[in-house]
């Protein structure tokens, strides 16, 4: 009997150690302790992705959209950093390929010394009036502006905000909202900069889709004119053309191939601003 105990006790201790290690590992994973190692704050370049569904992305996800780039990360819904793969957004169950990942990979390949951190915050269907403090948007069961600022502020503890990427306006293409759009967007840009403590952070605006099966009306032309006017008025605002980009069958959302092209155009617009 003593001999059996001498064998059993060490075995029991070993099993207890394994169980404790497994529990600790599980706890660490839940807390996000398995997240990728981050570079110095000045080398961790952050980009806030805001707007509605064409920023969130509705492109069909393919194998190439799941390939990990070691220096392109995304802030998850839970607030942890993970490799950026599509879909990055979580606004609706239809989220798919967006422009953010290609944008980030393009920048990362141009500068081997930086890591890109993407902050998904777009809300499909949201009009610009939903992007105000305290506003609740029922379609996504969220507070678009408050959530975006909160997520960005959290990320900025570890990195440096370099630009805000914006694609929005479809929900304001009506006779009532379009005339007010330029003032509302100018207010939003100023508010983002103030609330995030980044007075000169670049703001990059993507053009609405130009799809033959969904011709532009006067309100859409008004929103487009507002986008372009704000970019012309400021050296820290850029406008990105959607010329020749194509759509999904819904004639509303850019397809995956076009969103990858759009991402490259956003990256080029950011580079031309010369803020990096």
PDB file of C-alpha atoms in Angstrom:
ATOM      1  CA  UNK A   1       0.000   0.000   0.000  1.00  0.00           C
ATOM      2  CA  UNK A   2       2.683   2.609   0.851  1.00  0.00           C
ATOM      3  CA  UNK A   3       4.393   1.836  -2.463  1.00  0.00           C
ATOM      4  CA  UNK A   4       1.144   2.401  -4.362  1.00  0.00           C
ATOM      5  CA  UNK A   5       0.636   5.746  -2.599  1.00  0.00           C
ATOM      6  CA  UNK A   6       4.168   6.837  -3.448  1.00  0.00           C
ATOM      7  CA  UNK A   7       3.369   6.270  -7.124  1.00  0.00           C
ATOM      8  CA  UNK A   8      -0.153   7.735  -7.028  1.00  0.00           C
ATOM      9  CA  UNK A   9       0.689  10.981  -5.228  1.00  0.00           C
ATOM     10  CA  UNK A  10       3.200  12.288  -7.837  1.00  0.00           C
ATOM     11  CA  UNK A  11       0.779  11.325 -10.607  1.00  0.00           C
ATOM     12  CA  UNK A  12      -2.022  13.198  -8.856  1.00  0.00           C
ATOM     13  CA  UNK A  13       0.169  16.257  -8.450  1.00  0.00           C
ATOM     14  CA  UNK A  14       1.050  16.146 -12.156  1.00  0.00           C
ATOM     15  CA  UNK A  15      -2.612  15.978 -13.176  1.00  0.00           C
ATOM     16  CA  UNK A  16      -3.481  18.853 -10.867  1.00  0.00           C
ATOM     17  CA  UNK A  17      -0.687  20.924 -12.399  1.00  0.00           C
ATOM     18  CA  UNK A  18      -2.008  20.193 -15.905  1.00  0.00           C
ATOM     19  CA  UNK A  19      -5.528  21.172 -14.901  1.00  0.00           C
ATOM     20  CA  UNK A  20      -4.313  24.412 -13.327  1.00  0.00           C
ATOM     21  CA  UNK A  21      -2.282  25.259 -16.437  1.00  0.00           C
ATOM     22  CA  UNK A  22      -5.280  24.579 -18.688  1.00  0.00           C
ATOM     23  CA  UNK A  23      -7.514  26.754 -16.534  1.00  0.00           C
ATOM     24  CA  UNK A  24      -4.955  29.562 -16.540  1.00  0.00           C
ATOM     25  CA  UNK A  25      -4.565  29.316 -20.312  1.00  0.00           C
ATOM     26  CA  UNK A  26      -8.333  29.426 -20.803  1.00  0.00           C
ATOM     27  CA  UNK A  27      -8.592  32.468 -18.531  1.00  0.00           C
ATOM     28  CA  UNK A  28      -5.767  34.201 -20.386  1.00  0.00           C
ATOM     29  CA  UNK A  29      -7.481  33.574 -23.717  1.00  0.00           C
ATOM     30  CA  UNK A  30     -10.735  35.024 -22.410  1.00  0.00           C
ATOM     31  CA  UNK A  31      -8.881  38.156 -21.316  1.00  0.00           C
ATOM     32  CA  UNK A  32      -7.166  38.500 -24.690  1.00  0.00           C
ATOM     33  CA  UNK A  33      -3.720  37.644 -23.323  1.00  0.00           C
ATOM     34  CA  UNK A  34      -3.117  35.566 -26.458  1.00  0.00           C
ATOM     35  CA  UNK A  35      -3.261  38.707 -28.629  1.00  0.00           C
ATOM     36  CA  UNK A  36      -0.313  39.465 -30.930  1.00  0.00           C
ATOM     37  CA  UNK A  37       2.643  41.346 -29.465  1.00  0.00           C
ATOM     38  CA  UNK A  38       2.320  45.068 -30.188  1.00  0.00           C
ATOM     39  CA  UNK A  39       5.103  47.434 -31.262  1.00  0.00           C
ATOM     40  CA  UNK A  40       5.950  50.733 -29.633  1.00  0.00           C
ATOM     41  CA  UNK A  41       3.044  53.168 -29.570  1.00  0.00           C
ATOM     42  CA  UNK A  42       4.577  55.407 -32.226  1.00  0.00           C
ATOM     43  CA  UNK A  43       4.968  52.439 -34.586  1.00  0.00           C
ATOM     44  CA  UNK A  44       1.429  51.150 -34.089  1.00  0.00           C
ATOM     45  CA  UNK A  45      -0.600  53.176 -36.590  1.00  0.00           C
ATOM     46  CA  UNK A  46      -4.334  53.209 -35.956  1.00  0.00           C
ATOM     47  CA  UNK A  47      -7.161  53.853 -38.409  1.00  0.00           C
ATOM     48  CA  UNK A  48     -10.800  54.262 -37.458  1.00  0.00           C
ATOM     49  CA  UNK A  49     -13.237  52.755 -39.988  1.00  0.00           C
ATOM     50  CA  UNK A  50     -16.529  54.653 -39.732  1.00  0.00           C
ATOM     51  CA  UNK A  51     -19.694  55.173 -41.765  1.00  0.00           C
ATOM     52  CA  UNK A  52     -22.310  52.747 -42.997  1.00  0.00           C
ATOM     53  CA  UNK A  53     -22.464  49.413 -44.829  1.00  0.00           C
ATOM     54  CA  UNK A  54     -20.032  50.117 -47.658  1.00  0.00           C
ATOM     55  CA  UNK A  55     -17.359  50.842 -45.048  1.00  0.00           C
ATOM     56  CA  UNK A  56     -18.334  47.805 -43.001  1.00  0.00           C
ATOM     57  CA  UNK A  57     -18.149  45.815 -46.223  1.00  0.00           C
ATOM     58  CA  UNK A  58     -20.642  43.537 -47.918  1.00  0.00           C
ATOM     59  CA  UNK A  59     -18.286  41.789 -50.325  1.00  0.00           C
ATOM     60  CA  UNK A  60     -18.255  37.991 -50.557  1.00  0.00           C
ATOM     61  CA  UNK A  61     -15.410  36.596 -48.440  1.00  0.00           C
ATOM     62  CA  UNK A  62     -12.841  34.447 -50.255  1.00  0.00           C
ATOM     63  CA  UNK A  63      -9.764  32.517 -49.131  1.00  0.00           C
ATOM     64  CA  UNK A  64      -7.488  35.510 -49.857  1.00  0.00           C
ATOM     65  CA  UNK A  65      -9.439  37.573 -47.322  1.00  0.00           C
ATOM     66  CA  UNK A  66      -8.485  35.160 -44.556  1.00  0.00           C
ATOM     67  CA  UNK A  67      -4.722  35.219 -45.135  1.00  0.00           C
ATOM     68  CA  UNK A  68      -3.013  36.699 -42.077  1.00  0.00           C
ATOM     69  CA  UNK A  69      -0.606  39.603 -42.486  1.00  0.00           C
ATOM     70  CA  UNK A  70       1.697  39.713 -39.437  1.00  0.00           C
ATOM     71  CA  UNK A  71       1.588  43.517 -39.225  1.00  0.00           C
ATOM     72  CA  UNK A  72      -2.096  44.156 -39.872  1.00  0.00           C
ATOM     73  CA  UNK A  73      -4.366  43.816 -36.842  1.00  0.00           C
ATOM     74  CA  UNK A  74      -7.979  44.599 -35.986  1.00  0.00           C
ATOM     75  CA  UNK A  75      -9.713  45.533 -32.778  1.00  0.00           C
ATOM     76  CA  UNK A  76     -12.354  42.892 -32.101  1.00  0.00           C
ATOM     77  CA  UNK A  77     -15.853  43.541 -30.813  1.00  0.00           C
ATOM     78  CA  UNK A  78     -14.547  42.503 -27.388  1.00  0.00           C
ATOM     79  CA  UNK A  79     -11.718  45.042 -27.548  1.00  0.00           C
ATOM     80  CA  UNK A  80      -8.750  42.727 -28.136  1.00  0.00           C
ATOM     81  CA  UNK A  81      -6.242  42.787 -30.978  1.00  0.00           C
ATOM     82  CA  UNK A  82      -6.297  39.960 -33.531  1.00  0.00           C
ATOM     83  CA  UNK A  83      -4.919  39.502 -37.052  1.00  0.00           C
ATOM     84  CA  UNK A  84      -7.167  41.401 -39.456  1.00  0.00           C
ATOM     85  CA  UNK A  85      -9.238  39.024 -41.564  1.00  0.00           C
ATOM     86  CA  UNK A  86     -12.615  39.618 -43.159  1.00  0.00           C
ATOM     87  CA  UNK A  87     -15.267  40.124 -42.051  1.00  0.00           C
ATOM     88  CA  UNK A  88     -13.844  42.647 -39.621  1.00  0.00           C
ATOM     89  CA  UNK A  89     -17.090  44.430 -38.844  1.00  0.00           C
ATOM     90  CA  UNK A  90     -19.870  43.091 -36.662  1.00  0.00           C
ATOM     91  CA  UNK A  91     -22.620  45.647 -37.271  1.00  0.00           C
ATOM     92  CA  UNK A  92     -24.881  43.137 -39.013  1.00  0.00           C
ATOM     93  CA  UNK A  93     -24.787  39.478 -39.944  1.00  0.00           C
ATOM     94  CA  UNK A  94     -24.271  40.474 -43.592  1.00  0.00           C
ATOM     95  CA  UNK A  95     -20.806  41.947 -42.916  1.00  0.00           C
ATOM     96  CA  UNK A  96     -18.209  40.719 -45.393  1.00  0.00           C
ATOM     97  CA  UNK A  97     -15.182  42.002 -47.264  1.00  0.00           C
ATOM     98  CA  UNK A  98     -14.542  45.707 -46.743  1.00  0.00           C
ATOM     99  CA  UNK A  99     -11.918  48.154 -47.918  1.00  0.00           C
ATOM    100  CA  UNK A 100     -10.018  48.434 -44.622  1.00  0.00           C
ATOM    101  CA  UNK A 101      -7.896  45.307 -44.844  1.00  0.00           C
ATOM    102  CA  UNK A 102      -6.470  46.070 -48.298  1.00  0.00           C
ATOM    103  CA  UNK A 103      -5.890  49.659 -47.205  1.00  0.00           C
ATOM    104  CA  UNK A 104      -3.879  48.428 -44.225  1.00  0.00           C
ATOM    105  CA  UNK A 105      -1.870  45.830 -46.130  1.00  0.00           C
ATOM    106  CA  UNK A 106      -0.937  48.455 -48.727  1.00  0.00           C
ATOM    107  CA  UNK A 107       0.431  50.767 -46.028  1.00  0.00           C
ATOM    108  CA  UNK A 108       2.183  47.952 -44.167  1.00  0.00           C
ATOM    109  CA  UNK A 109       3.968  46.853 -47.330  1.00  0.00           C
ATOM    110  CA  UNK A 110       5.116  50.411 -47.984  1.00  0.00           C
ATOM    111  CA  UNK A 111       6.633  50.768 -44.507  1.00  0.00           C
ATOM    112  CA  UNK A 112       8.168  47.679 -42.884  1.00  0.00           C
ATOM    113  CA  UNK A 113       8.676  49.522 -39.578  1.00  0.00           C
ATOM    114  CA  UNK A 114       4.990  49.906 -38.719  1.00  0.00           C
ATOM    115  CA  UNK A 115       2.098  47.733 -37.646  1.00  0.00           C
ATOM    116  CA  UNK A 116      -1.418  48.753 -38.657  1.00  0.00           C
ATOM    117  CA  UNK A 117      -4.312  48.592 -36.210  1.00  0.00           C
ATOM    118  CA  UNK A 118      -7.790  48.831 -37.725  1.00  0.00           C
ATOM    119  CA  UNK A 119     -10.710  49.919 -35.553  1.00  0.00           C
ATOM    120  CA  UNK A 120     -13.988  48.697 -37.121  1.00  0.00           C
ATOM    121  CA  UNK A 121     -16.878  50.992 -36.167  1.00  0.00           C
ATOM    122  CA  UNK A 122     -19.176  51.320 -39.194  1.00  0.00           C
ATOM    123  CA  UNK A 123     -22.926  50.761 -38.834  1.00  0.00           C
ATOM    124  CA  UNK A 124     -24.869  49.599 -41.864  1.00  0.00           C
ATOM    125  CA  UNK A 125     -27.820  51.809 -42.782  1.00  0.00           C
ATOM    126  CA  UNK A 126     -26.883  54.664 -40.471  1.00  0.00           C
ATOM    127  CA  UNK A 127     -27.696  58.230 -41.565  1.00  0.00           C
ATOM    128  CA  UNK A 128     -25.296  60.960 -40.516  1.00  0.00           C
ATOM    129  CA  UNK A 129     -27.693  62.087 -37.777  1.00  0.00           C
ATOM    130  CA  UNK A 130     -27.063  58.733 -36.068  1.00  0.00           C
ATOM    131  CA  UNK A 131     -23.415  59.798 -35.716  1.00  0.00           C
ATOM    132  CA  UNK A 132     -24.023  62.174 -32.833  1.00  0.00           C
ATOM    133  CA  UNK A 133     -23.302  61.767 -29.124  1.00  0.00           C
ATOM    134  CA  UNK A 134     -25.986  59.764 -27.364  1.00  0.00           C
ATOM    135  CA  UNK A 135     -27.792  58.688 -30.547  1.00  0.00           C
ATOM    136  CA  UNK A 136     -29.041  55.095 -30.618  1.00  0.00           C
ATOM    137  CA  UNK A 137     -29.398  53.361 -33.987  1.00  0.00           C
ATOM    138  CA  UNK A 138     -31.938  50.569 -33.959  1.00  0.00           C
ATOM    139  CA  UNK A 139     -30.743  48.634 -37.011  1.00  0.00           C
ATOM    140  CA  UNK A 140     -27.427  47.819 -35.358  1.00  0.00           C
ATOM    141  CA  UNK A 141     -28.620  48.117 -31.749  1.00  0.00           C
ATOM    142  CA  UNK A 142     -25.721  50.447 -31.019  1.00  0.00           C
ATOM    143  CA  UNK A 143     -24.653  54.046 -30.484  1.00  0.00           C
ATOM    144  CA  UNK A 144     -22.543  54.643 -33.634  1.00  0.00           C
ATOM    145  CA  UNK A 145     -20.670  57.763 -32.560  1.00  0.00           C
ATOM    146  CA  UNK A 146     -20.230  56.931 -28.884  1.00  0.00           C
ATOM    147  CA  UNK A 147     -19.082  53.404 -29.700  1.00  0.00           C
ATOM    148  CA  UNK A 148     -16.607  54.621 -32.318  1.00  0.00           C
ATOM    149  CA  UNK A 149     -15.069  57.176 -29.961  1.00  0.00           C
ATOM    150  CA  UNK A 150     -14.915  54.673 -27.122  1.00  0.00           C
ATOM    151  CA  UNK A 151     -13.241  52.006 -29.261  1.00  0.00           C
ATOM    152  CA  UNK A 152     -10.786  54.498 -30.747  1.00  0.00           C
ATOM    153  CA  UNK A 153      -9.876  55.897 -27.329  1.00  0.00           C
ATOM    154  CA  UNK A 154      -9.252  52.385 -26.057  1.00  0.00           C
ATOM    155  CA  UNK A 155      -6.999  51.586 -29.009  1.00  0.00           C
ATOM    156  CA  UNK A 156      -5.118  54.884 -28.633  1.00  0.00           C
ATOM    157  CA  UNK A 157      -3.764  53.733 -25.282  1.00  0.00           C
ATOM    158  CA  UNK A 158      -1.584  51.356 -27.289  1.00  0.00           C
ATOM    159  CA  UNK A 159      -1.154  53.113 -30.625  1.00  0.00           C
ATOM    160  CA  UNK A 160      -1.326  56.401 -32.517  1.00  0.00           C
ATOM    161  CA  UNK A 161      -4.423  57.429 -34.459  1.00  0.00           C
ATOM    162  CA  UNK A 162      -3.332  58.296 -37.990  1.00  0.00           C
ATOM    163  CA  UNK A 163      -6.603  58.812 -39.865  1.00  0.00           C
ATOM    164  CA  UNK A 164     -10.353  58.313 -39.886  1.00  0.00           C
ATOM    165  CA  UNK A 165     -11.705  56.488 -42.943  1.00  0.00           C
ATOM    166  CA  UNK A 166     -15.288  57.402 -43.808  1.00  0.00           C
ATOM    167  CA  UNK A 167     -17.803  56.014 -46.260  1.00  0.00           C
ATOM    168  CA  UNK A 168     -21.373  57.090 -45.666  1.00  0.00           C
ATOM    169  CA  UNK A 169     -24.147  59.068 -47.279  1.00  0.00           C
ATOM    170  CA  UNK A 170     -26.497  56.635 -48.984  1.00  0.00           C
ATOM    171  CA  UNK A 171     -28.997  56.960 -46.130  1.00  0.00           C
ATOM    172  CA  UNK A 172     -28.981  60.746 -46.531  1.00  0.00           C
ATOM    173  CA  UNK A 173     -29.744  60.760 -50.229  1.00  0.00           C
ATOM    174  CA  UNK A 174     -33.229  62.138 -49.881  1.00  0.00           C
ATOM    175  CA  UNK A 175     -34.808  65.574 -50.270  1.00  0.00           C
ATOM    176  CA  UNK A 176     -34.990  66.224 -46.527  1.00  0.00           C
ATOM    177  CA  UNK A 177     -31.472  65.177 -45.461  1.00  0.00           C
ATOM    178  CA  UNK A 178     -29.226  65.946 -48.434  1.00  0.00           C
ATOM    179  CA  UNK A 179     -29.292  69.782 -48.156  1.00  0.00           C
ATOM    180  CA  UNK A 180     -28.080  69.556 -44.546  1.00  0.00           C
ATOM    181  CA  UNK A 181     -25.424  66.950 -45.227  1.00  0.00           C
ATOM    182  CA  UNK A 182     -22.369  69.172 -45.698  1.00  0.00           C
ATOM    183  CA  UNK A 183     -22.941  71.049 -42.437  1.00  0.00           C
ATOM    184  CA  UNK A 184     -23.601  67.802 -40.581  1.00  0.00           C
ATOM    185  CA  UNK A 185     -20.455  66.140 -41.918  1.00  0.00           C
ATOM    186  CA  UNK A 186     -18.285  69.179 -41.154  1.00  0.00           C
ATOM    187  CA  UNK A 187     -19.636  69.099 -37.593  1.00  0.00           C
ATOM    188  CA  UNK A 188     -18.892  65.381 -37.348  1.00  0.00           C
ATOM    189  CA  UNK A 189     -15.298  65.800 -38.489  1.00  0.00           C
ATOM    190  CA  UNK A 190     -14.700  68.595 -35.969  1.00  0.00           C
ATOM    191  CA  UNK A 191     -16.359  66.579 -33.198  1.00  0.00           C
ATOM    192  CA  UNK A 192     -14.316  63.455 -33.878  1.00  0.00           C
ATOM    193  CA  UNK A 193     -11.115  65.458 -33.771  1.00  0.00           C
ATOM    194  CA  UNK A 194     -12.057  67.255 -30.577  1.00  0.00           C
ATOM    195  CA  UNK A 195     -13.315  64.202 -28.704  1.00  0.00           C
ATOM    196  CA  UNK A 196     -10.300  62.110 -29.700  1.00  0.00           C
ATOM    197  CA  UNK A 197      -7.809  64.892 -28.960  1.00  0.00           C
ATOM    198  CA  UNK A 198      -6.444  64.809 -32.522  1.00  0.00           C
ATOM    199  CA  UNK A 199      -7.101  68.254 -34.050  1.00  0.00           C
ATOM    200  CA  UNK A 200      -5.376  67.558 -37.362  1.00  0.00           C
ATOM    201  CA  UNK A 201      -6.045  63.855 -37.873  1.00  0.00           C
ATOM    202  CA  UNK A 202      -6.751  63.196 -41.579  1.00  0.00           C
ATOM    203  CA  UNK A 203     -10.328  62.412 -42.564  1.00  0.00           C
ATOM    204  CA  UNK A 204     -10.675  60.405 -45.782  1.00  0.00           C
ATOM    205  CA  UNK A 205     -14.040  60.323 -47.569  1.00  0.00           C
ATOM    206  CA  UNK A 206     -14.986  57.698 -50.135  1.00  0.00           C
ATOM    207  CA  UNK A 207     -17.325  58.537 -52.986  1.00  0.00           C
ATOM    208  CA  UNK A 208     -20.750  56.904 -53.160  1.00  0.00           C
ATOM    209  CA  UNK A 209     -21.193  54.059 -55.609  1.00  0.00           C
ATOM    210  CA  UNK A 210     -21.749  54.944 -59.255  1.00  0.00           C
ATOM    211  CA  UNK A 211     -23.777  51.993 -60.477  1.00  0.00           C
ATOM    212  CA  UNK A 212     -25.577  52.098 -63.882  1.00  0.00           C
ATOM    213  CA  UNK A 213     -28.581  50.181 -62.561  1.00  0.00           C
ATOM    214  CA  UNK A 214     -28.998  52.728 -59.769  1.00  0.00           C
ATOM    215  CA  UNK A 215     -28.633  56.164 -61.418  1.00  0.00           C
ATOM    216  CA  UNK A 216     -27.967  59.194 -59.255  1.00  0.00           C
ATOM    217  CA  UNK A 217     -30.761  61.579 -58.359  1.00  0.00           C
ATOM    218  CA  UNK A 218     -30.460  65.181 -57.189  1.00  0.00           C
ATOM    219  CA  UNK A 219     -30.060  64.322 -53.463  1.00  0.00           C
ATOM    220  CA  UNK A 220     -27.228  61.910 -54.250  1.00  0.00           C
ATOM    221  CA  UNK A 221     -25.495  64.571 -56.327  1.00  0.00           C
ATOM    222  CA  UNK A 222     -25.908  66.970 -53.393  1.00  0.00           C
ATOM    223  CA  UNK A 223     -24.268  64.526 -50.961  1.00  0.00           C
ATOM    224  CA  UNK A 224     -21.451  63.882 -53.431  1.00  0.00           C
ATOM    225  CA  UNK A 225     -20.887  67.610 -53.861  1.00  0.00           C
ATOM    226  CA  UNK A 226     -20.659  67.961 -50.077  1.00  0.00           C
ATOM    227  CA  UNK A 227     -18.007  65.234 -49.896  1.00  0.00           C
ATOM    228  CA  UNK A 228     -15.923  66.870 -52.587  1.00  0.00           C
ATOM    229  CA  UNK A 229     -16.345  70.397 -51.218  1.00  0.00           C
ATOM    230  CA  UNK A 230     -15.114  69.447 -47.744  1.00  0.00           C
ATOM    231  CA  UNK A 231     -12.030  67.819 -49.262  1.00  0.00           C
ATOM    232  CA  UNK A 232     -11.275  70.920 -51.324  1.00  0.00           C
ATOM    233  CA  UNK A 233     -11.654  73.214 -48.315  1.00  0.00           C
ATOM    234  CA  UNK A 234      -9.159  71.422 -46.079  1.00  0.00           C
ATOM    235  CA  UNK A 235      -5.635  70.051 -46.467  1.00  0.00           C
ATOM    236  CA  UNK A 236      -6.454  67.377 -43.896  1.00  0.00           C
ATOM    237  CA  UNK A 237      -9.522  65.980 -45.692  1.00  0.00           C
ATOM    238  CA  UNK A 238      -9.261  63.773 -48.781  1.00  0.00           C
ATOM    239  CA  UNK A 239     -11.798  62.512 -51.312  1.00  0.00           C
ATOM    240  CA  UNK A 240     -11.504  59.074 -52.941  1.00  0.00           C
ATOM    241  CA  UNK A 241     -13.149  58.432 -56.293  1.00  0.00           C
ATOM    242  CA  UNK A 242     -15.357  55.406 -56.902  1.00  0.00           C
ATOM    243  CA  UNK A 243     -14.963  55.615 -60.686  1.00  0.00           C
ATOM    244  CA  UNK A 244     -15.260  52.250 -62.474  1.00  0.00           C
ATOM    245  CA  UNK A 245     -15.986  50.312 -59.285  1.00  0.00           C
ATOM    246  CA  UNK A 246     -18.719  47.699 -59.547  1.00  0.00           C
ATOM    247  CA  UNK A 247     -21.422  46.386 -57.237  1.00  0.00           C
ATOM    248  CA  UNK A 248     -23.093  43.292 -55.899  1.00  0.00           C
ATOM    249  CA  UNK A 249     -26.390  42.206 -57.401  1.00  0.00           C
ATOM    250  CA  UNK A 250     -28.196  44.516 -54.967  1.00  0.00           C
ATOM    251  CA  UNK A 251     -26.904  47.603 -56.832  1.00  0.00           C
ATOM    252  CA  UNK A 252     -26.147  49.189 -53.457  1.00  0.00           C
ATOM    253  CA  UNK A 253     -22.938  47.641 -52.151  1.00  0.00           C
ATOM    254  CA  UNK A 254     -19.530  47.440 -53.781  1.00  0.00           C
ATOM    255  CA  UNK A 255     -18.421  43.917 -54.630  1.00  0.00           C
ATOM    256  CA  UNK A 256     -15.328  42.400 -53.012  1.00  0.00           C
ATOM    257  CA  UNK A 257     -12.968  43.069 -55.921  1.00  0.00           C
ATOM    258  CA  UNK A 258     -13.992  46.735 -56.026  1.00  0.00           C
ATOM    259  CA  UNK A 259     -13.578  47.108 -52.265  1.00  0.00           C
ATOM    260  CA  UNK A 260     -10.012  45.818 -52.516  1.00  0.00           C
ATOM    261  CA  UNK A 261      -9.374  48.406 -55.230  1.00  0.00           C
ATOM    262  CA  UNK A 262     -11.092  51.055 -53.118  1.00  0.00           C
ATOM    263  CA  UNK A 263      -8.805  50.185 -50.206  1.00  0.00           C
ATOM    264  CA  UNK A 264      -5.759  50.850 -52.361  1.00  0.00           C
ATOM    265  CA  UNK A 265      -7.225  54.180 -53.437  1.00  0.00           C
ATOM    266  CA  UNK A 266      -7.808  55.167 -49.808  1.00  0.00           C
ATOM    267  CA  UNK A 267      -4.178  54.278 -49.077  1.00  0.00           C
ATOM    268  CA  UNK A 268      -2.995  56.450 -51.939  1.00  0.00           C
ATOM    269  CA  UNK A 269      -5.178  59.337 -50.741  1.00  0.00           C
ATOM    270  CA  UNK A 270      -3.717  58.981 -47.255  1.00  0.00           C
ATOM    271  CA  UNK A 271      -0.179  58.965 -48.640  1.00  0.00           C
ATOM    272  CA  UNK A 272      -0.850  62.122 -50.662  1.00  0.00           C
ATOM    273  CA  UNK A 273      -1.975  63.942 -47.520  1.00  0.00           C
ATOM    274  CA  UNK A 274       1.618  63.565 -46.354  1.00  0.00           C
ATOM    275  CA  UNK A 275       0.687  63.122 -42.688  1.00  0.00           C
ATOM    276  CA  UNK A 276       2.549  59.860 -42.100  1.00  0.00           C
TER     277      UNK A 276
END
